[in-house]
Amino acid sequence: MFLKKVIVVAIALCLLLSLGNAMAVEYVAQIGNTQYETLQLAFDAAETGDMVEVIADIDGFATLEHGKSLTLNVGSHTITSSGDTISNKGNLIITGSGTISSTGKGKGALVAYPGASTILNGCTYVASDWYSIKNMGTMEISSPTVVETKVVSTPSSGASLIANGWYGNKPTDRDTEYSGKPAKLTIYSGTFDGGMNTIKNDDGGELLIESGTFTNTVGPAVLNWNVATINGGDFHSHASVLANGYLNDFKDKGIFTINGGFFSAYDSSGNNGALFGYGQGSEKGGRIVINDGTFRGIATPVTNSTMDVNFAMLINHEPQSAFVGKDNTYARVTDQSNASFYFVGTSKEVSGQVDSFIKDGDVVTVLQGSVALEDVDKVVTVKNEGGTVVVNGKTVAQGETYVTSSAQPSTTLPRTGDTTPLSLAVMLMLLSLAGAGMLIWRKRLN
């Protein structure tokens, strides 16, 4: 009888222990009404089109395998690990306002493999010792109106914030190689701050930036090695804001096109820095084509690339003579507050820009080249100090000053340096390839 009681008690204890263990299970993710103990288990169970919701902070990493398509809603939670926290080999959309981070040496918050499709519509991405994001597939980054995509990195890291493309090193490229299919990164909006370079477009990378805020204190906001296009956005750096490099016509073509945006080079004291640099080890070749944009900084020419300038460049400080080429037209507009704005480009470009820029009381000084101002309906003073000048059909000889007389009320808003509506205007770069060298930024980062 006693033995039976012992057996019954033992069974009861086992049941209680089992119940206790069951009660101790913590779930971190769910698909519909089904909950999972790890994010990896949720990824493995997901079917095409499923949404995996994070319901608790997660300490661990997960991989979405080839053929899988899902949405990961991080919510306001944190996913962190000492490895590559999220590895995407399938089709992944990430939403939410939480944080995805990695604390591991040489590990990233998010790694997208060749063939993968990744869309980031939210969250903060942080890595302590590597790229915050490494993309070798197709990736889009944007900020919905209620969620900001913010990508940040610690300054101790020797890596870029985001790397698009390949580095040419198996561990860094996660045992993959560039096969001729480019890594494509499109940034529609977001906030990007830090890293050796904020955005590095590496071997085989194709980069398109439509908008966003890009800041750095130690290196370029964008370093391009292959094919990159900027249509807009705010770019700030204490060093060169943009850098370009060329190695070959296969995967490091060095083709950089700028169609718009605001680019500012300054240090913590407010001193202007260099706007352009080039990648260390770059060979002579590639090109930077600047079609539009507003630039604040020292426009030192890139010495080992070609520059195509398609519009007049508006500068809010006197440009260095190194990039006022002998074949360019060069004019200064000084307003009644004694603020000066400089235009450099072809005769047609400068004439058009000055004509649309001037307001009553301005002084236009032509320093070089030919300027023709037609139908000027404001009172302005025009000085010819070294060019060929025609104002409303009247030729102004060198050394002469001419004041227009057909004043009309000006509706032009006041200009306030680089914050004016006519920063509006188009500041385009870079005219001469002769000149001093530039800040050098390493391609080979890690």
Tab-separated table of C-alpha atoms in Angstrom:
chain	number	residue	atom	x	y	z
A	1	MET	CA	0.000	0.000	0.000
A	2	PHE	CA	2.812	2.333	0.919
A	3	LEU	CA	4.519	1.669	-2.413
A	4	LYS	CA	1.349	2.576	-4.282
A	5	LYS	CA	1.182	5.874	-2.442
A	6	VAL	CA	4.800	6.618	-3.352
A	7	ILE	CA	4.111	5.895	-6.999
A	8	VAL	CA	1.030	8.128	-6.985
A	9	VAL	CA	2.969	10.977	-5.381
A	10	ALA	CA	5.812	10.578	-7.891
A	11	ILE	CA	3.389	10.691	-10.801
A	12	ALA	CA	1.730	13.772	-9.335
A	13	LEU	CA	5.111	15.473	-8.957
A	14	CYS	CA	6.002	14.671	-12.561
A	15	LEU	CA	2.699	16.154	-13.709
A	16	LEU	CA	3.305	19.280	-11.658
A	17	LEU	CA	6.822	19.624	-13.047
A	18	SER	CA	5.554	19.191	-16.580
A	19	LEU	CA	2.845	21.754	-15.957
A	20	GLY	CA	5.422	24.113	-14.490
A	21	ASN	CA	7.663	23.714	-17.507
A	22	ALA	CA	4.742	24.347	-19.803
A	23	MET	CA	3.842	27.466	-17.889
A	24	ALA	CA	7.467	28.671	-18.123
A	25	VAL	CA	7.492	28.695	-21.953
A	26	GLU	CA	7.889	32.194	-23.368
A	27	TYR	CA	6.713	33.003	-26.861
A	28	VAL	CA	8.379	35.740	-28.905
A	29	ALA	CA	6.573	35.622	-32.256
A	30	GLN	CA	3.251	34.643	-33.729
A	31	ILE	CA	1.586	33.924	-37.057
A	32	GLY	CA	-2.130	34.462	-36.683
A	33	ASN	CA	-3.083	32.702	-33.450
A	34	THR	CA	-0.090	30.367	-33.416
A	35	GLN	CA	2.809	31.404	-31.211
A	36	TYR	CA	6.478	30.412	-31.429
A	37	GLU	CA	9.334	30.283	-28.948
A	38	THR	CA	11.925	31.595	-31.425
A	39	LEU	CA	11.866	33.796	-34.478
A	40	GLN	CA	13.544	31.026	-36.470
A	41	LEU	CA	10.675	28.638	-35.693
A	42	ALA	CA	8.216	31.264	-36.931
A	43	PHE	CA	10.227	31.796	-40.132
A	44	ASP	CA	10.346	28.042	-40.729
A	45	ALA	CA	6.592	27.656	-40.216
A	46	ALA	CA	5.565	30.660	-42.311
A	47	GLU	CA	3.874	30.211	-45.659
A	48	THR	CA	3.943	32.655	-48.573
A	49	GLY	CA	2.235	35.908	-47.647
A	50	ASP	CA	2.211	35.295	-43.890
A	51	MET	CA	2.954	38.041	-41.381
A	52	VAL	CA	5.246	37.155	-38.506
A	53	GLU	CA	4.573	39.443	-35.558
A	54	VAL	CA	7.159	39.950	-32.843
A	55	ILE	CA	5.386	39.898	-29.453
A	56	ALA	CA	8.389	40.150	-27.110
A	57	ASP	CA	12.018	41.274	-27.204
A	58	ILE	CA	14.201	38.627	-28.841
A	59	ASP	CA	17.765	37.580	-28.120
A	60	GLY	CA	18.728	35.492	-31.112
A	61	PHE	CA	19.145	35.473	-34.884
A	62	ALA	CA	17.066	34.059	-37.696
A	63	THR	CA	17.409	33.245	-41.410
A	64	LEU	CA	14.673	33.436	-44.008
A	65	GLU	CA	15.508	30.735	-46.518
A	66	HIS	CA	15.184	30.742	-50.310
A	67	GLY	CA	11.605	30.432	-51.542
A	68	LYS	CA	10.081	31.975	-48.433
A	69	SER	CA	8.064	35.220	-48.657
A	70	LEU	CA	6.757	36.977	-45.570
A	71	THR	CA	6.350	40.239	-43.663
A	72	LEU	CA	8.129	40.711	-40.336
A	73	ASN	CA	6.315	43.172	-38.069
A	74	VAL	CA	8.784	44.030	-35.314
A	75	GLY	CA	6.351	46.330	-33.553
A	76	SER	CA	8.162	48.312	-30.870
A	77	HIS	CA	10.326	45.385	-29.807
A	78	THR	CA	14.073	44.726	-30.047
A	79	ILE	CA	15.711	41.857	-31.888
A	80	THR	CA	19.399	41.504	-31.047
A	81	SER	CA	22.128	38.888	-31.344
A	82	SER	CA	25.880	38.415	-31.568
A	83	GLY	CA	25.562	37.107	-35.146
A	84	ASP	CA	23.926	38.379	-38.325
A	85	THR	CA	20.637	39.110	-36.605
A	86	ILE	CA	18.417	38.844	-39.691
A	87	SER	CA	19.675	37.005	-42.770
A	88	ASN	CA	17.403	37.177	-45.793
A	89	LYS	CA	17.694	34.706	-48.649
A	90	GLY	CA	14.029	34.950	-49.676
A	91	ASN	CA	11.504	37.790	-49.948
A	92	LEU	CA	11.196	39.850	-46.792
A	93	ILE	CA	9.312	43.009	-45.805
A	94	ILE	CA	10.161	44.558	-42.434
A	95	THR	CA	7.815	46.997	-40.693
A	96	GLY	CA	7.508	48.463	-37.215
A	97	SER	CA	9.236	50.993	-34.989
A	98	GLY	CA	11.518	48.668	-33.052
A	99	THR	CA	15.245	47.945	-33.282
A	100	ILE	CA	17.221	45.206	-35.022
A	101	SER	CA	20.817	45.118	-33.831
A	102	SER	CA	23.971	43.026	-33.751
A	103	THR	CA	26.715	43.173	-31.129
A	104	GLY	CA	29.008	40.611	-32.763
A	105	LYS	CA	32.404	41.304	-34.303
A	106	GLY	CA	32.073	41.322	-38.092
A	107	LYS	CA	28.307	40.799	-37.890
A	108	GLY	CA	25.419	42.876	-39.193
A	109	ALA	CA	21.897	43.716	-38.150
A	110	LEU	CA	20.618	42.695	-41.586
A	111	VAL	CA	22.314	40.758	-44.385
A	112	ALA	CA	20.492	40.248	-47.695
A	113	TYR	CA	21.943	37.527	-49.938
A	114	PRO	CA	22.104	37.361	-53.746
A	115	GLY	CA	18.644	36.798	-55.192
A	116	ALA	CA	16.892	38.067	-52.066
A	117	SER	CA	14.286	40.825	-52.104
A	118	THR	CA	14.113	43.091	-49.059
A	119	ILE	CA	11.800	46.028	-48.350
A	120	LEU	CA	12.402	48.109	-45.221
A	121	ASN	CA	9.459	50.232	-44.138
A	122	GLY	CA	10.577	50.904	-40.607
A	123	CYS	CA	12.760	50.043	-37.608
A	124	THR	CA	16.232	51.073	-36.482
A	125	TYR	CA	19.214	48.996	-37.630
A	126	VAL	CA	22.409	48.987	-35.561
A	127	ALA	CA	25.698	47.047	-35.741
A	128	SER	CA	28.577	47.442	-33.307
A	129	ASP	CA	31.466	46.198	-35.432
A	130	TRP	CA	30.360	45.837	-39.049
A	131	TYR	CA	27.917	47.123	-41.625
A	132	SER	CA	24.512	47.769	-40.120
A	133	ILE	CA	23.091	46.552	-43.436
A	134	LYS	CA	24.780	44.493	-46.140
A	135	ASN	CA	22.841	44.022	-49.378
A	136	MET	CA	23.739	41.656	-52.212
A	137	GLY	CA	20.204	41.270	-53.549
A	138	THR	CA	17.487	43.826	-54.264
A	139	MET	CA	16.588	46.210	-51.458
A	140	GLU	CA	14.261	49.186	-51.036
A	141	ILE	CA	14.301	51.506	-48.041
A	142	SER	CA	11.560	54.041	-47.300
A	143	SER	CA	9.845	55.818	-44.442
A	144	PRO	CA	6.055	55.564	-44.198
A	145	THR	CA	4.446	58.687	-42.837
A	146	VAL	CA	4.132	57.164	-39.370
A	147	VAL	CA	7.413	55.238	-39.213
A	148	GLU	CA	10.916	56.521	-39.868
A	149	THR	CA	13.560	54.167	-41.182
A	150	LYS	CA	16.604	55.161	-39.190
A	151	VAL	CA	19.909	53.389	-39.797
A	152	VAL	CA	22.642	54.171	-37.297
A	153	SER	CA	26.071	52.836	-36.359
A	154	THR	CA	28.595	53.309	-33.597
A	155	PRO	CA	31.598	55.499	-34.489
A	156	SER	CA	34.042	52.842	-33.244
A	157	SER	CA	33.256	50.670	-36.231
A	158	GLY	CA	35.683	50.645	-39.152
A	159	ALA	CA	32.918	49.682	-41.566
A	160	SER	CA	30.471	51.639	-43.663
A	161	LEU	CA	26.945	52.047	-42.379
A	162	ILE	CA	25.351	50.362	-45.406
A	163	ALA	CA	27.249	48.323	-47.992
A	164	ASN	CA	25.575	47.553	-51.297
A	165	GLY	CA	27.385	44.967	-53.401
A	166	TRP	CA	30.467	42.850	-52.898
A	167	TYR	CA	33.782	43.478	-51.190
A	168	GLY	CA	35.804	40.724	-52.880
A	169	ASN	CA	36.361	38.740	-49.693
A	170	LYS	CA	34.534	35.462	-48.970
A	171	PRO	CA	33.800	36.030	-45.241
A	172	THR	CA	32.711	39.615	-45.831
A	173	ASP	CA	30.527	38.543	-48.760
A	174	ARG	CA	29.196	35.572	-46.802
A	175	ASP	CA	30.736	33.057	-49.205
A	176	THR	CA	29.075	34.572	-52.260
A	177	GLU	CA	30.615	36.148	-55.368
A	178	TYR	CA	29.510	38.741	-57.883
A	179	SER	CA	28.231	36.806	-60.898
A	180	GLY	CA	27.222	39.712	-63.121
A	181	LYS	CA	23.814	40.277	-61.525
A	182	PRO	CA	24.028	43.597	-59.651
A	183	ALA	CA	23.061	44.286	-56.085
A	184	LYS	CA	20.355	46.962	-56.303
A	185	LEU	CA	19.652	49.391	-53.483
A	186	THR	CA	16.943	52.051	-53.810
A	187	ILE	CA	16.510	54.581	-50.993
A	188	TYR	CA	13.257	56.514	-51.177
A	189	SER	CA	13.573	58.159	-47.777
A	190	GLY	CA	14.965	57.603	-44.300
A	191	THR	CA	17.646	58.814	-41.923
A	192	PHE	CA	21.182	57.445	-42.263
A	193	ASP	CA	23.956	58.494	-39.906
A	194	GLY	CA	27.492	57.245	-39.269
A	195	GLY	CA	29.924	54.586	-40.410
A	196	MET	CA	33.246	54.952	-42.189
A	197	ASN	CA	31.115	55.865	-45.200
A	198	THR	CA	27.406	56.308	-44.705
A	199	ILE	CA	26.428	54.532	-47.927
A	200	LYS	CA	29.047	52.492	-49.794
A	201	ASN	CA	28.079	51.310	-53.265
A	202	ASP	CA	30.639	48.575	-53.782
A	203	ASP	CA	31.572	45.987	-56.440
A	204	GLY	CA	28.611	45.236	-58.683
A	205	GLY	CA	26.350	47.658	-56.829
A	206	GLU	CA	23.647	49.810	-58.378
A	207	LEU	CA	22.488	52.603	-56.090
A	208	LEU	CA	19.538	54.976	-56.527
A	209	ILE	CA	18.764	57.648	-53.913
A	210	GLU	CA	15.526	59.592	-54.294
A	211	SER	CA	15.510	61.320	-50.905
A	212	GLY	CA	16.579	60.951	-47.282
A	213	THR	CA	19.021	62.475	-44.810
A	214	PHE	CA	22.627	61.239	-44.872
A	215	THR	CA	25.195	62.463	-42.332
A	216	ASN	CA	28.755	61.585	-41.402
A	217	THR	CA	31.611	63.072	-39.404
A	218	VAL	CA	34.546	60.914	-40.550
A	219	GLY	CA	33.948	60.042	-44.201
A	220	PRO	CA	31.735	60.562	-47.235
A	221	ALA	CA	27.980	60.422	-47.062
A	222	VAL	CA	28.146	58.353	-50.266
A	223	LEU	CA	31.111	56.428	-51.677
A	224	ASN	CA	30.502	54.976	-55.137
A	225	TRP	CA	32.543	52.325	-56.907
A	226	ASN	CA	30.136	51.186	-59.570
A	227	VAL	CA	26.892	52.871	-60.710
A	228	ALA	CA	25.098	55.401	-58.498
A	229	THR	CA	22.420	58.045	-59.082
A	230	ILE	CA	21.232	60.706	-56.643
A	231	ASN	CA	17.981	62.512	-57.480
A	232	GLY	CA	17.473	64.261	-54.150
A	233	GLY	CA	18.105	64.261	-50.417
A	234	ASP	CA	20.232	66.067	-47.817
A	235	PHE	CA	23.890	65.031	-47.585
A	236	HIS	CA	26.217	66.382	-44.888
A	237	SER	CA	29.747	65.434	-43.924
A	238	HIS	CA	32.711	66.947	-42.084
A	239	ALA	CA	34.875	65.374	-44.775
A	240	SER	CA	34.184	64.977	-48.485
A	241	VAL	CA	30.444	64.601	-48.943
A	242	LEU	CA	30.674	62.432	-52.055
A	243	ALA	CA	33.476	60.153	-53.209
A	244	ASN	CA	33.926	58.187	-56.412
A	245	GLY	CA	36.285	55.416	-57.475
A	246	TYR	CA	37.038	53.397	-60.601
A	247	LEU	CA	38.806	50.062	-61.091
A	248	ASN	CA	37.312	48.419	-64.192
A	249	ASP	CA	34.347	48.419	-66.561
A	250	PHE	CA	32.931	45.182	-65.129
A	251	LYS	CA	31.924	45.802	-61.521
A	252	ASP	CA	33.730	49.028	-60.469
A	253	LYS	CA	32.723	51.398	-63.269
A	254	GLY	CA	32.782	54.597	-61.216
A	255	ILE	CA	29.698	56.141	-62.852
A	256	PHE	CA	28.148	58.693	-60.482
A	257	THR	CA	25.212	60.875	-61.596
A	258	ILE	CA	23.769	63.683	-59.461
A	259	ASN	CA	20.426	65.099	-60.556
A	260	GLY	CA	19.539	66.989	-57.397
A	261	GLY	CA	19.935	67.274	-53.654
A	262	PHE	CA	21.590	69.494	-51.053
A	263	PHE	CA	25.260	68.720	-50.345
A	264	SER	CA	27.078	70.396	-47.472
A	265	ALA	CA	30.664	69.890	-46.283
A	266	TYR	CA	31.456	71.481	-42.945
A	267	ASP	CA	33.206	70.685	-39.688
A	268	SER	CA	32.029	71.155	-36.107
A	269	SER	CA	33.286	74.748	-36.167
A	270	GLY	CA	31.236	75.562	-39.228
A	271	ASN	CA	34.233	75.715	-41.582
A	272	ASN	CA	33.623	74.622	-45.147
A	273	GLY	CA	35.209	71.335	-46.129
A	274	ALA	CA	35.748	69.476	-49.380
A	275	LEU	CA	32.744	68.370	-51.384
A	276	PHE	CA	34.371	65.598	-53.413
A	277	GLY	CA	36.857	62.815	-52.807
A	278	TYR	CA	37.845	59.501	-54.338
A	279	GLY	CA	38.318	55.938	-53.159
A	280	GLN	CA	41.769	54.794	-52.146
A	281	GLY	CA	43.321	52.641	-54.840
A	282	SER	CA	41.119	54.106	-57.527
A	283	GLU	CA	42.537	54.122	-61.020
A	284	LYS	CA	42.037	56.911	-63.528
A	285	GLY	CA	38.616	56.507	-65.062
A	286	GLY	CA	34.925	56.691	-64.327
A	287	ARG	CA	32.972	59.906	-64.317
A	288	ILE	CA	30.824	62.138	-62.148
A	289	VAL	CA	27.950	63.802	-63.991
A	290	ILE	CA	26.286	66.650	-62.090
A	291	ASN	CA	23.057	67.853	-63.627
A	292	ASP	CA	21.536	69.683	-60.687
A	293	GLY	CA	21.918	70.227	-56.977
A	294	THR	CA	22.905	72.760	-54.341
A	295	PHE	CA	26.393	72.538	-52.864
A	296	ARG	CA	28.018	74.188	-49.866
A	297	GLY	CA	31.729	73.613	-49.457
A	298	ILE	CA	35.047	73.793	-51.206
A	299	ALA	CA	34.637	72.559	-54.751
A	300	THR	CA	38.074	71.082	-55.242
A	301	PRO	CA	38.110	69.018	-58.431
A	302	VAL	CA	38.428	65.272	-58.397
A	303	THR	CA	41.761	64.667	-60.051
A	304	ASN	CA	41.354	61.117	-61.291
A	305	SER	CA	37.859	61.205	-62.793
A	306	THR	CA	36.089	63.232	-65.418
A	307	MET	CA	33.439	65.812	-64.610
A	308	ASP	CA	30.481	66.708	-66.799
A	309	VAL	CA	28.702	69.930	-65.849
A	310	ASN	CA	25.403	70.531	-67.585
A	311	PHE	CA	24.130	73.600	-65.735
A	312	ALA	CA	25.583	76.650	-64.052
A	313	MET	CA	26.894	76.076	-60.570
A	314	LEU	CA	25.602	78.378	-57.839
A	315	ILE	CA	28.002	78.751	-54.921
A	316	ASN	CA	27.537	80.797	-51.772
A	317	HIS	CA	31.245	81.492	-51.363
A	318	GLU	CA	33.984	82.426	-53.781
A	319	PRO	CA	35.063	79.286	-55.634
A	320	GLN	CA	38.648	78.217	-55.920
A	321	SER	CA	40.314	79.211	-59.166
A	322	ALA	CA	41.144	75.548	-59.723
A	323	PHE	CA	37.656	74.929	-60.901
A	324	VAL	CA	36.882	78.035	-62.718
A	325	GLY	CA	38.199	76.674	-66.014
A	326	LYS	CA	39.572	79.091	-68.573
A	327	ASP	CA	36.715	78.233	-70.949
A	328	ASN	CA	33.996	78.800	-68.373
A	329	THR	CA	31.875	81.854	-67.756
A	330	TYR	CA	32.122	83.180	-64.215
A	331	ALA	CA	29.880	85.836	-62.600
A	332	ARG	CA	29.131	87.170	-59.126
A	333	VAL	CA	25.819	88.544	-57.856
A	334	THR	CA	25.970	90.746	-54.726
A	335	ASP	CA	22.770	91.811	-52.994
A	336	GLN	CA	22.050	94.856	-50.826
A	337	SER	CA	23.111	93.001	-47.671
A	338	ASN	CA	26.512	92.484	-49.328
A	339	ALA	CA	25.991	88.714	-49.613
A	340	SER	CA	27.632	87.299	-52.747
A	341	PHE	CA	26.623	84.349	-54.898
A	342	TYR	CA	28.813	82.896	-57.623
A	343	PHE	CA	27.842	81.263	-60.912
A	344	VAL	CA	30.185	79.118	-62.984
A	345	GLY	CA	29.365	77.265	-66.193
A	346	THR	CA	28.870	77.821	-69.891
A	347	SER	CA	27.847	81.229	-71.192
A	348	LYS	CA	24.271	80.088	-71.761
A	349	GLU	CA	24.037	78.407	-68.365
A	350	VAL	CA	25.373	81.364	-66.394
A	351	SER	CA	23.316	83.903	-68.355
A	352	GLY	CA	20.113	81.978	-67.688
A	353	GLN	CA	20.825	81.413	-64.013
A	354	VAL	CA	21.818	85.020	-63.311
A	355	ASP	CA	18.801	86.326	-65.252
A	356	SER	CA	16.393	84.284	-63.120
A	357	PHE	CA	18.284	84.933	-59.867
A	358	ILE	CA	18.713	88.719	-59.749
A	359	LYS	CA	16.394	91.131	-57.944
A	360	ASP	CA	16.204	94.904	-57.528
A	361	GLY	CA	19.367	96.418	-56.107
A	362	ASP	CA	21.686	93.532	-57.005
A	363	VAL	CA	25.124	94.101	-58.490
A	364	VAL	CA	26.156	91.678	-61.227
A	365	THR	CA	29.895	91.430	-61.850
A	366	VAL	CA	31.045	89.450	-64.865
A	367	LEU	CA	34.536	88.167	-64.090
A	368	GLN	CA	35.115	85.920	-67.095
A	369	GLY	CA	33.389	84.799	-70.278
A	370	SER	CA	30.229	85.984	-72.012
A	371	VAL	CA	26.986	86.958	-70.296
A	372	ALA	CA	23.841	88.111	-72.111
A	373	LEU	CA	20.979	89.294	-69.905
A	374	GLU	CA	17.780	89.767	-71.894
A	375	ASP	CA	14.589	91.585	-70.848
A	376	VAL	CA	15.890	92.581	-67.421
A	377	ASP	CA	12.929	94.304	-65.705
A	378	LYS	CA	14.711	95.139	-62.449
A	379	VAL	CA	17.106	97.880	-61.423
A	380	VAL	CA	20.480	96.169	-61.274
A	381	THR	CA	24.061	97.299	-61.659
A	382	VAL	CA	26.128	95.312	-64.148
A	383	LYS	CA	29.926	95.498	-64.100
A	384	ASN	CA	32.178	93.984	-66.753
A	385	GLU	CA	35.545	93.098	-65.216
A	386	GLY	CA	36.829	90.660	-67.771
A	387	GLY	CA	34.261	89.348	-70.198
A	388	THR	CA	31.786	90.109	-72.931
A	389	VAL	CA	28.556	91.523	-71.528
A	390	VAL	CA	25.240	92.447	-73.150
A	391	VAL	CA	22.307	93.743	-71.079
A	392	ASN	CA	18.934	94.317	-72.769
A	393	GLY	CA	20.733	94.632	-76.096
A	394	LYS	CA	23.371	97.082	-74.830
A	395	THR	CA	27.021	96.042	-74.882
A	396	VAL	CA	28.914	96.812	-71.689
A	397	ALA	CA	32.625	97.188	-72.446
A	398	GLN	CA	35.302	95.777	-70.157
A	399	GLY	CA	35.883	98.113	-67.226
A	400	GLU	CA	32.462	99.753	-67.640
A	401	THR	CA	29.428	99.730	-65.347
A	402	TYR	CA	25.827	99.856	-66.564
A	403	VAL	CA	22.685	100.408	-64.476
A	404	THR	CA	19.353	99.249	-65.860
A	405	SER	CA	16.446	101.670	-65.596
A	406	SER	CA	13.268	99.676	-66.156
A	407	ALA	CA	12.396	98.826	-62.584
A	408	GLN	CA	9.459	96.636	-61.737
A	409	PRO	CA	8.263	95.640	-58.244
A	410	SER	CA	10.160	92.542	-57.252
A	411	THR	CA	8.254	89.527	-56.016
A	412	THR	CA	11.393	87.542	-55.341
A	413	LEU	CA	11.589	86.235	-51.783
A	414	PRO	CA	14.647	87.371	-49.824
A	415	ARG	CA	17.737	85.222	-50.084
A	416	THR	CA	19.387	83.994	-46.929
A	417	GLY	CA	22.456	82.137	-48.004
A	418	ASP	CA	22.158	78.432	-48.502
A	419	THR	CA	18.674	78.263	-46.993
A	420	THR	CA	17.093	80.598	-49.568
A	421	PRO	CA	14.424	79.526	-51.953
A	422	LEU	CA	16.989	79.950	-54.642
A	423	SER	CA	19.089	77.373	-53.170
A	424	LEU	CA	16.449	76.427	-55.348
A	425	ALA	CA	18.768	77.177	-57.993
A	426	VAL	CA	21.109	74.740	-59.307
A	427	MET	CA	24.545	74.421	-58.165
A	428	LEU	CA	26.509	72.258	-60.451
A	429	MET	CA	29.854	70.981	-60.438
A	430	LEU	CA	32.850	70.650	-61.475
A	431	LEU	CA	34.614	72.320	-64.066
A	432	SER	CA	38.265	71.681	-64.265
A	433	LEU	CA	40.122	68.472	-63.703
A	434	ALA	CA	43.418	70.215	-63.163
A	435	GLY	CA	44.226	71.009	-59.596
A	436	ALA	CA	44.986	69.684	-56.238
A	437	GLY	CA	44.189	66.251	-54.940
A	438	MET	CA	41.306	65.376	-52.732
A	439	LEU	CA	40.563	63.664	-49.521
A	440	ILE	CA	41.051	59.963	-49.957
A	441	TRP	CA	38.576	57.501	-48.594
A	442	ARG	CA	39.173	53.843	-48.403
A	443	LYS	CA	37.213	51.398	-50.449
A	444	ARG	CA	38.699	48.535	-48.512
A	445	LEU	CA	36.952	49.223	-45.334
A	446	ASN	CA	35.999	46.441	-43.062
